[in-house]
Structures are given as C-alpha cells and as structure tokens.
Amino acid sequence: MTPSAPVPAATGTVTTNVPSRLDRLPWSRWHWMIVIGLGTVWILDGLEVTTVGNIASRLSEDGSGLSISSAQVTGVAAALYVAGACAGALFFGWLTDRYGRKKLFMVTLVVYLGATAMTALSFDAWWFFTFRFLTGFGIGGEYAAINSAIDELIPAKFRGRVDLIINGSYWLGAVGGALLSIVMLNTDIFPKDLGWRLTFALGVVLGLVVLLVRRHVPESPRWQFIHGRGEEADALVTSVERDIEREKGRPLPRAEGEITIEQRKSIGFGLIARTVFRSYPKRAVLGLSLFIGQAFLYNAITFGFGAILTTFYDVPSGGTGYYFAVIAAGNFIGPLLLGKLFDTVGRRVMISSTYLLSGVLLFGTAWLFDRGSLSAVTLTACWCVVLFFASAGASSAYLTVSEIFPMETRAMAIAFFYALGTAAGGISGPLVFADLTSSGVVGDTVLAFQIGAGLMCAAGLVAAFLAVNAEGRSLEDIATPLSVSSGASGASGQSGAPNPMI
C-alpha cells in the first residue's frame, strides 16, 4: 500500500497520487461490486427498449387498454423515449460534474423507476407518451453519471474491456425483454390488457434490487480531490487498498506519479464548451461521428425489428421475441469477446474496424433483403453477424467520449455527445423508420438499412484517422485536468499531457 495523504502545496492547491493508486490496483471483489452496482442498469435499459418494441403490435390491438397504433409505439413513443434520454443526459450530466457521481446515479435510477411504474398504469396514449419520455429522462442521466464513474474507478489496463462489456450488457436485458414478451403476450396466461403492464412492473422490481446494491458504490475519488475533498479521496482509496491487500494476501506495488491541482467547487459550462470544442476539436468530431452512426443504426432499426418481422414475414406478434432474443445475444457476445482487444490491439484499430465491418455487412444484408433472398430466420442470422461488430463499436463510442476529455468535463461531455448524436440519429431514426417499415414496401426498408450502414462506415473512417490511442493510459495522461496547477503539465512519472489539438 502507498500511504499518501494529499499534501497541500498552497492554499486551494493539493498534490495527490490518487489516480496512479487507482490505476495500479489489481482486479478485485471491490471492482466487481462497482460493475454490478453501476453496470446492471444497462440491463434494465435493454429490457425497457426491447419490451416496448415487442409489445407494439399488442398495444395496438383491441382490448389492450390503450388506444394507440403500432406505428405510434415504435415511432412517436420511441422518439419521445430517446428525446427524454437526450434531455436527461444534459440535465443530469451537468449536475453530475457539479455535485458528484454518486448522488446523481442514485437520483437518476429513482427517476427511471418512478416513470417505469407510471408507464405500467397507462390508460391513454398521452399518458404512455409522457412517461416514456420521463423514463428516457432517467436513463439519459444514467449514461452520464455511470460512464464517468466507471472510467474513474476502473484501473487503466482494464478500462476498455470493462466499459465495453458493461455497455454491452444492455443486450442481456434485451434477451430478457424479448423472452419475457413471449410469456407476457400469451393470452392463455395473461389478458391482453394485463401482460404488458406486468412487464413494466417487473422492470421496477429489478430496478429496486439494483438500487439496493448501488448504495454501496462509492463516490469517485478523482471527483473528490478536485472538488475540495482530498482527505475523503485519500481515505477511500486507502480503505480499498487495505481490503485488496487482505484479499490478495500480498502488499500492493508502489504507486508511481503525482499530480498537483487547484481545487474548485464547480466548473462553468462556458469553460466546458471551450475546452471540448476549442482545445479538442478533432476529438469533438470523433465523438459526434461515433454517436450519430451508432444512434441511427440502433434506435432506428432495433426499435422496428419486430415490425419488420410481422410486416414482411407474417411472424405473429407473440413470436417476435424469439427472433429478437437471438440478435440480442449476438449483440452481447460482440463486446464480451472483442472487448479485451480494445485494451491490447488498441482503440484506433478496433473502433474503426468494428464500425466499418458492421456497415459493410449491413449493406450486404440490405442487398439480400431487396432481392427477396432472406427469410425471417436468415434475416435474423444476418443481423446477428452485423450487430456482433456493431455492438462493440457502439459501446466504444461511450468509452471514447468518457476518456478523451478532461475529468472536470467528463460527465457533461458524455451527456453532450450522447444527446447530440442520439438526437440526430435516435429521434429522427425511429420516426423515419416507423414510416418506412409500416409502408410494407421493400425498397423503403432497404433505404433505411442503407442509411444506417452508410453512417456506420463514415464513422469508421473518421475513427481510422482521429481515434485516440488511450489503451492502458491514465485518464490524466490522455487529457490533462483543467484544474492542474500552473506549471504542472500533468502527473509526474507519466508521459505528460497529449497535444490538446489531437
């Protein structure tokens, strides 16, 4: 263990080695607690989105308890959910950088739980739309608060694979949502107006379990020492080091590298904006490209996958869950198997290749679909292969924007790129795609596939030139904190700050 209480260098200035102490920790039970407490909400998000997509046709049927069309569920409601997520990301992202990761990842989960519970009680379309927006509002806040906390707590050598697998766990929820919808839509078990309500209620129950686990996840020590809580940060890391030494039965290696920062209570939004767009313009272009590409692909096409099956292949509404469970499994296996390569082969190669491969394969799927060469089964198989790569690429978008900007801007940067990219692809996508698939015209659906494929390929090309080689590097080395004291260019003993224009 490396005892190192932050040493005041001047009034309001501290020198600390907390970042290097966190980065040199071996994997432990403490890290598993973080992964379970923070990462499991992605499972709930996957459960939410998939459930709504699969119950769309049921909600539009007589006797469902709602006067709503399938296109409204996959179009308007989906767009409102994403719009809520964009608004929530920006609102809670700002609060996360100002008041801390822990407070906000508790608040956002409570917002999500409340809105989901109210969705289950929907009696009219306007009520359903309102609480789909608010559910998204909570989920958007989760993206900003959780991704920033995860990257600041996980050691540098594991950061890439852990971040990808956690974001990819969304698809475990998607598998659950797909299979759950099969049971809940079975009218031999539940009436038409009850099964879909119980599905949302189950999401609330699972969310409460996550809330109980999350109470034990600590605040980010990196956030603490910058915001005038250096002693708390040191005490937390010291406690973790002692626990890990007891668990491993050996002392930890000495931490190398210190950083001197000027503590501050908050960071102005103007400074954040100037930092992201003036100091790191190429990284800003990279973040926008990655988010727009993946947002359109996933929010447009995934929301409407069930509609494609029922429209073009006469798959009954109660059977779409089987198909979706298969492609959801492929989505999770992608980050699970490819995640380690982002830490070994490197960010630039893996991000660009996963985006380009998924885009090219989607173009091929569109061509086969246009020729009438695909059945429901073979279309699902093609999607499984496309999304194996696309899922790893999409998860890397969150990883990228959460590690390539200074720590003080991290949650807000995640929120901004998520919101802007998702607004471009995730709000317009479902609206456009709902119209294209509901038309029943093959060419319309092919066009939607091609747009998604083209955006993924474009993002892959941007990543090939602009992606940052962040693998194995401390967050403070990738982007020097704004609070670094004058004359201190970065953490001593490390390679120093990168060119801010890269």
mmCIF file of N, CA and C in Angstrom, residues 183-261:
data_model
loop_
_atom_site.group_PDB
_atom_site.id
_atom_site.type_symbol
_atom_site.label_atom_id
_atom_site.label_comp_id
_atom_site.label_asym_id
_atom_site.label_seq_id
_atom_site.Cartn_x
_atom_site.Cartn_y
_atom_site.Cartn_z
ATOM 1 N N VAL A 183 -43.879 -14.593 -23.011
ATOM 2 C CA VAL A 183 -44.762 -15.057 -21.933
ATOM 3 C C VAL A 183 -45.878 -14.050 -21.678
ATOM 4 N N MET A 184 -45.507 -12.774 -21.604
ATOM 5 C CA MET A 184 -46.469 -11.749 -21.247
ATOM 6 C C MET A 184 -47.518 -11.503 -22.331
ATOM 7 N N LEU A 185 -47.171 -11.813 -23.584
ATOM 8 C CA LEU A 185 -48.124 -11.618 -24.676
ATOM 9 C C LEU A 185 -48.972 -12.858 -24.943
ATOM 10 N N ASN A 186 -48.741 -13.900 -24.178
ATOM 11 C CA ASN A 186 -49.516 -15.138 -24.321
ATOM 12 C C ASN A 186 -50.861 -14.953 -23.623
ATOM 13 N N THR A 187 -51.914 -14.823 -24.413
ATOM 14 C CA THR A 187 -53.232 -14.538 -23.830
ATOM 15 C C THR A 187 -53.810 -15.734 -23.083
ATOM 16 N N ASP A 188 -53.196 -16.910 -23.211
ATOM 17 C CA ASP A 188 -53.618 -18.055 -22.411
ATOM 18 C C ASP A 188 -53.159 -17.915 -20.964
ATOM 19 N N ILE A 189 -52.168 -17.021 -20.764
ATOM 20 C CA ILE A 189 -51.626 -16.810 -19.408
ATOM 21 C C ILE A 189 -52.132 -15.490 -18.826
ATOM 22 N N PHE A 190 -52.015 -14.409 -19.624
ATOM 23 C CA PHE A 190 -52.422 -13.084 -19.150
ATOM 24 C C PHE A 190 -53.398 -12.443 -20.137
ATOM 25 N N PRO A 191 -54.387 -11.714 -19.652
ATOM 26 C CA PRO A 191 -55.289 -10.977 -20.547
ATOM 27 C C PRO A 191 -54.513 -9.928 -21.343
ATOM 28 N N LYS A 192 -55.083 -9.508 -22.463
ATOM 29 C CA LYS A 192 -54.416 -8.543 -23.334
ATOM 30 C C LYS A 192 -54.048 -7.248 -22.617
ATOM 31 N N ASP A 193 -54.878 -6.823 -21.686
ATOM 32 C CA ASP A 193 -54.645 -5.534 -21.046
ATOM 33 C C ASP A 193 -53.809 -5.636 -19.768
ATOM 34 N N LEU A 194 -53.292 -6.830 -19.457
ATOM 35 C CA LEU A 194 -52.536 -7.013 -18.215
ATOM 36 C C LEU A 194 -51.080 -7.415 -18.441
ATOM 37 N N GLY A 195 -50.828 -8.285 -19.417
ATOM 38 C CA GLY A 195 -49.485 -8.831 -19.617
ATOM 39 C C GLY A 195 -48.426 -7.756 -19.818
ATOM 40 N N TRP A 196 -48.706 -6.781 -20.690
ATOM 41 C CA TRP A 196 -47.702 -5.747 -20.960
ATOM 42 C C TRP A 196 -47.486 -4.845 -19.747
ATOM 43 N N ARG A 197 -48.515 -4.676 -18.918
ATOM 44 C CA ARG A 197 -48.358 -3.864 -17.704
ATOM 45 C C ARG A 197 -47.446 -4.571 -16.697
ATOM 46 N N LEU A 198 -47.615 -5.866 -16.569
ATOM 47 C CA LEU A 198 -46.780 -6.635 -15.646
ATOM 48 C C LEU A 198 -45.322 -6.634 -16.087
ATOM 49 N N THR A 199 -45.101 -6.534 -17.391
ATOM 50 C CA THR A 199 -43.733 -6.480 -17.901
ATOM 51 C C THR A 199 -43.015 -5.235 -17.380
ATOM 52 N N PHE A 200 -43.674 -4.091 -17.448
ATOM 53 C CA PHE A 200 -43.086 -2.859 -16.910
ATOM 54 C C PHE A 200 -42.914 -2.954 -15.398
ATOM 55 N N ALA A 201 -43.877 -3.566 -14.713
ATOM 56 C CA ALA A 201 -43.802 -3.707 -13.260
ATOM 57 C C ALA A 201 -42.590 -4.540 -12.857
ATOM 58 N N LEU A 202 -42.280 -5.563 -13.646
ATOM 59 C CA LEU A 202 -41.105 -6.386 -13.347
ATOM 60 C C LEU A 202 -39.834 -5.565 -13.461
ATOM 61 N N GLY A 203 -39.794 -4.650 -14.429
ATOM 62 C CA GLY A 203 -38.637 -3.759 -14.562
ATOM 63 C C GLY A 203 -38.436 -2.923 -13.313
ATOM 64 N N VAL A 204 -39.528 -2.503 -12.684
ATOM 65 C CA VAL A 204 -39.434 -1.727 -11.447
ATOM 66 C C VAL A 204 -38.837 -2.572 -10.326
ATOM 67 N N VAL A 205 -39.290 -3.813 -10.225
ATOM 68 C CA VAL A 205 -38.769 -4.711 -9.185
ATOM 69 C C VAL A 205 -37.268 -4.921 -9.348
ATOM 70 N N LEU A 206 -36.841 -5.183 -10.579
ATOM 71 C CA LEU A 206 -35.411 -5.384 -10.827
ATOM 72 C C LEU A 206 -34.619 -4.109 -10.521
ATOM 73 N N GLY A 207 -35.201 -2.952 -10.848
ATOM 74 C CA GLY A 207 -34.535 -1.692 -10.580
ATOM 75 C C GLY A 207 -34.343 -1.442 -9.091
ATOM 76 N N LEU A 208 -35.308 -1.858 -8.284
ATOM 77 C CA LEU A 208 -35.182 -1.710 -6.835
ATOM 78 C C LEU A 208 -34.032 -2.546 -6.288
ATOM 79 N N VAL A 209 -33.832 -3.721 -6.870
ATOM 80 C CA VAL A 209 -32.702 -4.573 -6.460
ATOM 81 C C VAL A 209 -31.382 -3.878 -6.780
ATOM 82 N N VAL A 210 -31.299 -3.286 -7.982
ATOM 83 C CA VAL A 210 -30.096 -2.555 -8.376
ATOM 84 C C VAL A 210 -29.856 -1.378 -7.433
ATOM 85 N N LEU A 211 -30.929 -0.699 -7.048
ATOM 86 C CA LEU A 211 -30.814 0.448 -6.146
ATOM 87 C C LEU A 211 -30.184 0.037 -4.812
ATOM 88 N N LEU A 212 -30.562 -1.129 -4.305
ATOM 89 C CA LEU A 212 -30.007 -1.612 -3.038
ATOM 90 C C LEU A 212 -28.509 -1.884 -3.159
ATOM 91 N N VAL A 213 -28.099 -2.476 -4.282
ATOM 92 C CA VAL A 213 -26.678 -2.763 -4.495
ATOM 93 C C VAL A 213 -25.895 -1.470 -4.676
ATOM 94 N N ARG A 214 -26.482 -0.535 -5.386
ATOM 95 C CA ARG A 214 -25.790 0.698 -5.743
ATOM 96 C C ARG A 214 -25.479 1.576 -4.526
ATOM 97 N N ARG A 215 -26.205 1.390 -3.441
ATOM 98 C CA ARG A 215 -25.954 2.187 -2.237
ATOM 99 C C ARG A 215 -24.511 2.022 -1.744
ATOM 100 N N HIS A 216 -23.881 0.892 -2.084
ATOM 101 C CA HIS A 216 -22.541 0.607 -1.578
ATOM 102 C C HIS A 216 -21.434 1.083 -2.522
ATOM 103 N N VAL A 217 -21.792 1.575 -3.701
ATOM 104 C CA VAL A 217 -20.788 2.072 -4.640
ATOM 105 C C VAL A 217 -20.336 3.454 -4.178
ATOM 106 N N PRO A 218 -19.015 3.698 -4.063
ATOM 107 C CA PRO A 218 -18.532 4.968 -3.515
ATOM 108 C C PRO A 218 -18.530 6.100 -4.539
ATOM 109 N N GLU A 219 -18.300 7.304 -4.035
ATOM 110 C CA GLU A 219 -18.062 8.445 -4.898
ATOM 111 C C GLU A 219 -16.710 8.259 -5.601
ATOM 112 N N SER A 220 -16.536 8.898 -6.734
ATOM 113 C CA SER A 220 -15.264 8.836 -7.453
ATOM 114 C C SER A 220 -14.199 9.635 -6.699
ATOM 115 N N PRO A 221 -13.087 8.996 -6.285
ATOM 116 C CA PRO A 221 -12.020 9.754 -5.617
ATOM 117 C C PRO A 221 -11.439 10.844 -6.508
ATOM 118 N N ARG A 222 -11.455 10.608 -7.822
ATOM 119 C CA ARG A 222 -10.951 11.633 -8.745
ATOM 120 C C ARG A 222 -11.816 12.887 -8.668
ATOM 121 N N TRP A 223 -13.122 12.703 -8.601
ATOM 122 C CA TRP A 223 -14.013 13.855 -8.467
ATOM 123 C C TRP A 223 -13.793 14.515 -7.109
ATOM 124 N N GLN A 224 -13.601 13.725 -6.071
ATOM 125 C CA GLN A 224 -13.450 14.259 -4.719
ATOM 126 C C GLN A 224 -12.243 15.178 -4.579
ATOM 127 N N PHE A 225 -11.079 14.720 -5.077
ATOM 128 C CA PHE A 225 -9.895 15.551 -4.804
ATOM 129 C C PHE A 225 -9.887 16.843 -5.612
ATOM 130 N N ILE A 226 -10.588 16.877 -6.720
ATOM 131 C CA ILE A 226 -10.668 18.124 -7.485
ATOM 132 C C ILE A 226 -11.661 19.098 -6.843
ATOM 133 N N HIS A 227 -12.690 18.560 -6.181
ATOM 134 C CA HIS A 227 -13.743 19.405 -5.617
ATOM 135 C C HIS A 227 -13.549 19.648 -4.123
ATOM 136 N N GLY A 228 -12.301 19.737 -3.683
ATOM 137 C CA GLY A 228 -12.016 20.142 -2.312
ATOM 138 C C GLY A 228 -12.213 19.070 -1.272
ATOM 139 N N ARG A 229 -12.246 17.804 -1.683
ATOM 140 C CA ARG A 229 -12.445 16.710 -0.733
ATOM 141 C C ARG A 229 -11.281 15.724 -0.801
ATOM 142 N N GLY A 230 -10.080 16.287 -0.798
ATOM 143 C CA GLY A 230 -8.886 15.462 -0.930
ATOM 144 C C GLY A 230 -8.718 14.443 0.170
ATOM 145 N N GLU A 231 -9.057 14.813 1.414
ATOM 146 C CA GLU A 231 -8.914 13.883 2.525
ATOM 147 C C GLU A 231 -9.875 12.704 2.384
ATOM 148 N N GLU A 232 -11.096 12.983 1.919
ATOM 149 C CA GLU A 232 -12.061 11.909 1.695
ATOM 150 C C GLU A 232 -11.568 10.963 0.598
ATOM 151 N N ALA A 233 -11.011 11.525 -0.472
ATOM 152 C CA ALA A 233 -10.489 10.709 -1.567
ATOM 153 C C ALA A 233 -9.373 9.798 -1.078
ATOM 154 N N ASP A 234 -8.448 10.357 -0.296
ATOM 155 C CA ASP A 234 -7.333 9.572 0.207
ATOM 156 C C ASP A 234 -7.812 8.470 1.149
ATOM 157 N N ALA A 235 -8.758 8.797 2.039
ATOM 158 C CA ALA A 235 -9.278 7.811 2.985
ATOM 159 C C ALA A 235 -9.975 6.670 2.256
ATOM 160 N N LEU A 236 -10.732 7.017 1.199
ATOM 161 C CA LEU A 236 -11.437 5.985 0.433
ATOM 162 C C LEU A 236 -10.459 5.042 -0.247
ATOM 163 N N VAL A 237 -9.466 5.605 -0.932
ATOM 164 C CA VAL A 237 -8.504 4.770 -1.646
ATOM 165 C C VAL A 237 -7.682 3.937 -0.663
ATOM 166 N N THR A 238 -7.323 4.508 0.477
ATOM 167 C CA THR A 238 -6.577 3.763 1.488
ATOM 168 C C THR A 238 -7.379 2.563 1.980
ATOM 169 N N SER A 239 -8.671 2.761 2.209
ATOM 170 C CA SER A 239 -9.542 1.669 2.643
ATOM 171 C C SER A 239 -9.625 0.569 1.589
ATOM 172 N N VAL A 240 -9.744 0.978 0.324
ATOM 173 C CA VAL A 240 -9.813 -0.004 -0.767
ATOM 174 C C VAL A 240 -8.500 -0.781 -0.860
ATOM 175 N N GLU A 241 -7.381 -0.084 -0.742
ATOM 176 C CA GLU A 241 -6.072 -0.743 -0.807
ATOM 177 C C GLU A 241 -5.927 -1.795 0.297
ATOM 178 N N ARG A 242 -6.358 -1.468 1.506
ATOM 179 C CA ARG A 242 -6.270 -2.420 2.607
ATOM 180 C C ARG A 242 -7.114 -3.658 2.351
ATOM 181 N N ASP A 243 -8.326 -3.435 1.845
ATOM 182 C CA ASP A 243 -9.209 -4.573 1.546
ATOM 183 C C ASP A 243 -8.601 -5.468 0.472
ATOM 184 N N ILE A 244 -8.029 -4.859 -0.559
ATOM 185 C CA ILE A 244 -7.461 -5.647 -1.657
ATOM 186 C C ILE A 244 -6.203 -6.387 -1.201
ATOM 187 N N GLU A 245 -5.395 -5.760 -0.349
ATOM 188 C CA GLU A 245 -4.208 -6.447 0.175
ATOM 189 C C GLU A 245 -4.610 -7.663 1.010
ATOM 190 N N ARG A 246 -5.682 -7.530 1.791
ATOM 191 C CA ARG A 246 -6.166 -8.690 2.558
ATOM 192 C C ARG A 246 -6.690 -9.772 1.626
ATOM 193 N N GLU A 247 -7.414 -9.343 0.570
ATOM 194 C CA GLU A 247 -7.968 -10.308 -0.379
ATOM 195 C C GLU A 247 -6.871 -11.054 -1.136
ATOM 196 N N LYS A 248 -5.832 -10.345 -1.571
ATOM 197 C CA LYS A 248 -4.777 -10.947 -2.378
ATOM 198 C C LYS A 248 -3.673 -11.591 -1.526
ATOM 199 N N GLY A 249 -3.598 -11.193 -0.259
ATOM 200 C CA GLY A 249 -2.578 -11.757 0.618
ATOM 201 C C GLY A 249 -1.178 -11.278 0.327
ATOM 202 N N ARG A 250 -1.039 -10.105 -0.263
ATOM 203 C CA ARG A 250 0.279 -9.547 -0.561
ATOM 204 C C ARG A 250 0.171 -8.031 -0.652
ATOM 205 N N PRO A 251 1.292 -7.324 -0.382
ATOM 206 C CA PRO A 251 1.246 -5.860 -0.477
ATOM 207 C C PRO A 251 1.129 -5.403 -1.929
ATOM 208 N N LEU A 252 0.536 -4.253 -2.118
ATOM 209 C CA LEU A 252 0.405 -3.684 -3.453
ATOM 210 C C LEU A 252 1.713 -3.021 -3.870
ATOM 211 N N PRO A 253 2.012 -2.981 -5.164
ATOM 212 C CA PRO A 253 3.221 -2.279 -5.623
ATOM 213 C C PRO A 253 3.089 -0.785 -5.367
ATOM 214 N N ARG A 254 4.208 -0.126 -5.293
ATOM 215 C CA ARG A 254 4.224 1.316 -5.054
ATOM 216 C C ARG A 254 3.603 2.050 -6.243
ATOM 217 N N ALA A 255 2.768 3.045 -5.939
ATOM 218 C CA ALA A 255 2.157 3.854 -6.996
ATOM 219 C C ALA A 255 3.156 4.884 -7.488
ATOM 220 N N GLU A 256 3.246 5.023 -8.806
ATOM 221 C CA GLU A 256 4.187 5.964 -9.413
ATOM 222 C C GLU A 256 3.417 7.110 -10.053
ATOM 223 N N GLY A 257 3.788 8.340 -9.713
ATOM 224 C CA GLY A 257 3.182 9.502 -10.358
ATOM 225 C C GLY A 257 2.279 10.289 -9.431
ATOM 226 N N GLU A 258 2.435 11.600 -9.429
ATOM 227 C CA GLU A 258 1.596 12.509 -8.659
ATOM 228 C C GLU A 258 1.082 13.611 -9.575
ATOM 229 N N ILE A 259 0.061 14.287 -9.103
ATOM 230 C CA ILE A 259 -0.490 15.394 -9.863
ATOM 231 C C ILE A 259 -0.839 16.519 -8.898
ATOM 232 N N THR A 260 -0.559 17.740 -9.289
ATOM 233 C CA THR A 260 -0.863 18.905 -8.460
ATOM 234 C C THR A 260 -2.014 19.674 -9.106
ATOM 235 N N ILE A 261 -3.079 19.864 -8.336
ATOM 236 C CA ILE A 261 -4.260 20.528 -8.899
ATOM 237 C C ILE A 261 -4.746 21.635 -7.975
#
